[in-house]
Amino acid sequence: MQAAMYLLSLAVMCWKLQQVYSVQLRDHGYEDVIIAVHPQVPENPQIITAIKDMVSEASFYLFNATKRRFFYREVKILVPNTWQSLNFQRPQYEAHQKASVMISNPNFSYGNDPYTLHYKGCGNKGKYIHFTPDFLMDDNLLMVYGPRGKVFLHEWAHFQWGVFDEYNYEKPFFLSVDNEIKATRCSSEMVGMYVCKKRSCSDGECIIDPLTGNLEEGCMFLANSNQKVKSSIMYMQSLSSIVEFCTEQDHDKEAPNMQNKICSYRSSWDVIKSSADFKSTKPILGTGPPPPPSFLLLRSRARVICLVLDISDNMAKGQQFHRLRQAAAIFLQQLVEPGSYVGIVTFNETAEVKSTLRHIVSEDVRWNLTSCLPDTVRGGMSVCEGISAGLQVNKGLDGITEGSEIILAVSGRDTSLPTCLTNVLGSGSVIHTIAVGHDADPELESLTESTGGKMFFTSNNKDSDNLIGAFTEIFPVNKDPPDLLTKITSVQRLIEAEGHFSGLVIMDKTVGNDTVFTITWEAGDPPYVIIRDPSGFNYTNENFDHNLLCQVSNLKIPGISQAGFWTYIITNTLKKSQVVGILVTSRPSSSTIPPTTISGEWTDEGITPEQPRTVFAELKQGHIAVQGANVTAVIEPESGDPIIVTLKDNGAGKHHIY
Ligand SMILES: *[C@@H]1O[C@H](CO)[C@@H](O)[C@H](O)[C@H]1NC(C)=O
Ligand SMILES: *[C@@H]1O[C@H](CO)[C@@H](O)[C@H](O)[C@H]1NC(C)=O
Ligand SMILES: *[C@@H]1O[C@H](CO)[C@@H](O)[C@H](O)[C@H]1NC(C)=O
Ligand SMILES: *[C@@H]1O[C@H](CO)[C@@H](O)[C@H](O)[C@H]1NC(C)=O
Ligand SMILES: *[C@@H]1O[C@H](CO)[C@@H](O)[C@H](O)[C@H]1NC(C)=O
Ligand SMILES: *[C@@H]1O[C@H](CO)[C@@H](O)[C@H](O)[C@H]1NC(C)=O
Ligand SMILES: CC(=O)N[C@H]1CO[C@H](CO)[C@@H](O)[C@@H]1O
């Protein structure tokens, strides 16, 4: 795959999206640790047993290594909805996106190596830990990695406290200031011998290359299996004596490893000691072991979603209402996954149910739901009325709201919001909020956060696609080939009267099934569109389905669309300027090769607008990071012009063990 291709095709929108993070520390115990088994993993009760054993064992190691401070109290195991045999409960707000640990099939670069995705630097939390089913079940691998519970602790230290590896395969040796050749290790007291893989030094002595002063290629440091030292878990947790982290005393500041590089030469224990977890927790007195963790088994199910749309006067500003309806139509027609249940509610000072839950089983249902979208705005607003009606609609499937979702699109503020907080929080429903325009309610942000939803702010910029973008981001990422929907391109532009706008779409060969080109416009008849495929064939307006009410046109490419460069020319046929947009989505071309996807987020530690923020983008194929690609981020501030930045790949995303 050519990395350079991403430069053009992946202009990422970054929204202020709070970290999806579920783990809680309460009274020494970690709770809400979600371990999600990927939908592709075939049903196997042994995986559940292996997870329980691993975490139970890890709890002892964690408790011991943190000097009786922490243990695992409550772990939720989320399995795919195809797993039938065991007795599972339904998830409340837990979702794959919030999982701290993912269990999925091995991927290209890691094999069975456990790893933790973390790129936010020293002392910050990671995204998730990854294990393969083989790692959990194949006992032959114990010789390679050591006890699974200790491996879990190694990964947990990356994930929860932001410490890094103390080994380095690329630089296994270094020349110390005393001119000594040393192995990159921790603790520096670990004993072993230098051996050589090459025949020329079969006597076991490594030779120093006179040119570089380094050990010859092929030399290895073999740690003795019997050690006196107890550290370090971030270096070689497989050895039986290793039960602690390197401290200031035995940490080698000169060793060329990630821990030194990213944590400014601090030891892993030093970093752990300065974590919020550690500072708030004293050791438990006594000598007894920690209580065993409890496990909750959860099975994911079809999504139940209610769109709750603001139709108050606040929405009347500019093109807001038109755009919201357009974005909602695209959501209903294309984005929401087959098999979901969707309802629609509108609200001003009162709420109206436009559609009860409909099961998305056909194009007809999608069109029928689209025809239920509101067509006028009028009146005051009560967000609580809207939310209550949305919860009521979500009960339609089986009488409960737990685990259902609301997509709330709202413009302006509602001072009565706190009155419904308890209702909402007690419902177990996730609320995603799209704040339309700049004067949206900051209280909604905390409401959204406390339900575990995603929050989006969309600006009034004329040529902004961020309302549609918000809906595409709410779309889950836990789905896998062949259902995973990928956004290839999304652009909107203000085009002058009779002007046109053209561009290029790069279709990667990992996608191409069910490719849809969606054109949006503002008024009158559809703009004139030509889409040319890589072989030179032109698709024109006759090939599109037009929804004149919402001003959305779709072109579905039959079969698998060709990989390569697709071009489009969109001509405004009106005698005045208007905003037109193009959205291209597709699904994986193969059920086994995951498509390349990208996601972005902000740092979110309560910073003021004046302070610089860091933007992270994660470009990956399946769960694997794609390296060497240039990524451009378009950041839309709540007011003012978009900012375009090129993101640097600092490579810190790739950390794995042995
Ligand atoms: C990414 O950008 C850098 C600096 O602009 C350039 O040197 C490099 O070749 C680019 N890489 C790709 C894959 O386009
Ligand atoms: C941790 O375990 C080791 C033996 O594995 C033991 O020597 C040490 O005392 C334990 N530490 C704590 C704090 O329990
Ligand atoms: C869609 O709506 C039409 C008219 O309201 C109705 O006749 C049709 O049965 C509906 N289709 C589905 C799949 O609900
Ligand atoms: C609020 O919306 C409803 C439709 O849902 C409408 O009938 C009603 O007139 C609106 N209220 C006001 C004050 O305009
Ligand atoms: C496709 O459209 C382009 C631009 O209008 C035109 O130059 C080209 O000749 C067309 N190709 C075919 C095969 O009609
Ligand atoms: C494309 O997707 C459809 C339905 O989503 C599926 O039936 C078909 O097998 C897929 N084709 C390939 C090549 O994966
Ligand atoms: C599911 C998947 O991508 N599996 C691959 C993981 O990596 C190994 C080794 O590189 C491949 O053989 C698998 O096909």
CSV table of N, CA and C and ligand atoms in Angstrom, one decimal, residues 40 104-112 592-594 624, ligand 7:
chain,number,residue,atom,x,y,z
A,40,GLN,N,-15.4,-10.7,15.2
A,40,GLN,CA,-14.9,-11.7,14.3
A,40,GLN,C,-14.4,-13.0,15.0
A,104,SER,N,-8.8,-9.7,19.7
A,104,SER,CA,-9.2,-9.9,18.3
A,104,SER,C,-8.1,-10.7,17.6
A,105,ASN,N,-8.4,-11.2,16.4
A,105,ASN,CA,-7.4,-12.0,15.7
A,105,ASN,C,-6.1,-11.3,15.5
A,106,PRO,N,-5.0,-12.1,15.3
A,106,PRO,CA,-3.7,-11.4,15.2
A,106,PRO,C,-3.7,-10.6,13.9
A,107,ASN,N,-2.9,-9.6,13.9
A,107,ASN,CA,-2.8,-8.7,12.7
A,107,ASN,C,-1.4,-8.8,12.2
A,108,PHE,N,-1.3,-8.1,11.1
A,108,PHE,CA,-0.1,-8.2,10.3
A,108,PHE,C,1.2,-8.0,11.0
A,109,SER,N,1.4,-6.9,11.8
A,109,SER,CA,2.8,-6.7,12.3
A,109,SER,C,3.0,-7.3,13.6
A,110,TYR,N,2.0,-7.6,14.4
A,110,TYR,CA,2.2,-8.0,15.8
A,110,TYR,C,2.2,-9.5,16.0
A,111,GLY,N,1.5,-10.3,15.2
A,111,GLY,CA,1.4,-11.7,15.5
A,111,GLY,C,0.6,-11.8,16.8
A,112,ASN,N,1.1,-12.7,17.7
A,112,ASN,CA,0.5,-12.8,19.0
A,112,ASN,C,1.0,-11.9,20.1
A,592,THR,N,-11.9,-10.2,5.0
A,592,THR,CA,-10.8,-10.6,5.9
A,592,THR,C,-9.8,-9.4,6.0
A,593,ILE,N,-9.6,-8.6,5.0
A,593,ILE,CA,-8.7,-7.5,5.1
A,593,ILE,C,-9.4,-6.3,5.6
A,594,PRO,N,-8.9,-5.8,6.7
A,594,PRO,CA,-9.6,-4.6,7.2
A,594,PRO,C,-9.3,-3.3,6.4
A,624,ILE,N,-4.2,-2.1,13.3
A,624,ILE,CA,-2.8,-1.9,13.1
A,624,ILE,C,-2.5,-0.4,12.7
B,7,LIG,C1,-6.5,-11.5,10.7
B,7,LIG,C2,-5.1,-11.2,10.3
B,7,LIG,O1,-4.9,-10.1,9.7
B,7,LIG,N1,-4.2,-12.2,10.4
B,7,LIG,C3,-2.8,-12.0,10.0
B,7,LIG,C4,-2.0,-11.6,11.2
B,7,LIG,O2,-0.6,-11.8,10.9
B,7,LIG,C5,-0.2,-13.1,10.5
B,7,LIG,C6,1.3,-13.1,10.3
B,7,LIG,O3,1.8,-11.9,9.7
B,7,LIG,C7,-0.9,-13.4,9.2
B,7,LIG,O4,-0.6,-14.7,8.8
B,7,LIG,C8,-2.4,-13.4,9.5
B,7,LIG,O5,-3.1,-13.6,8.3
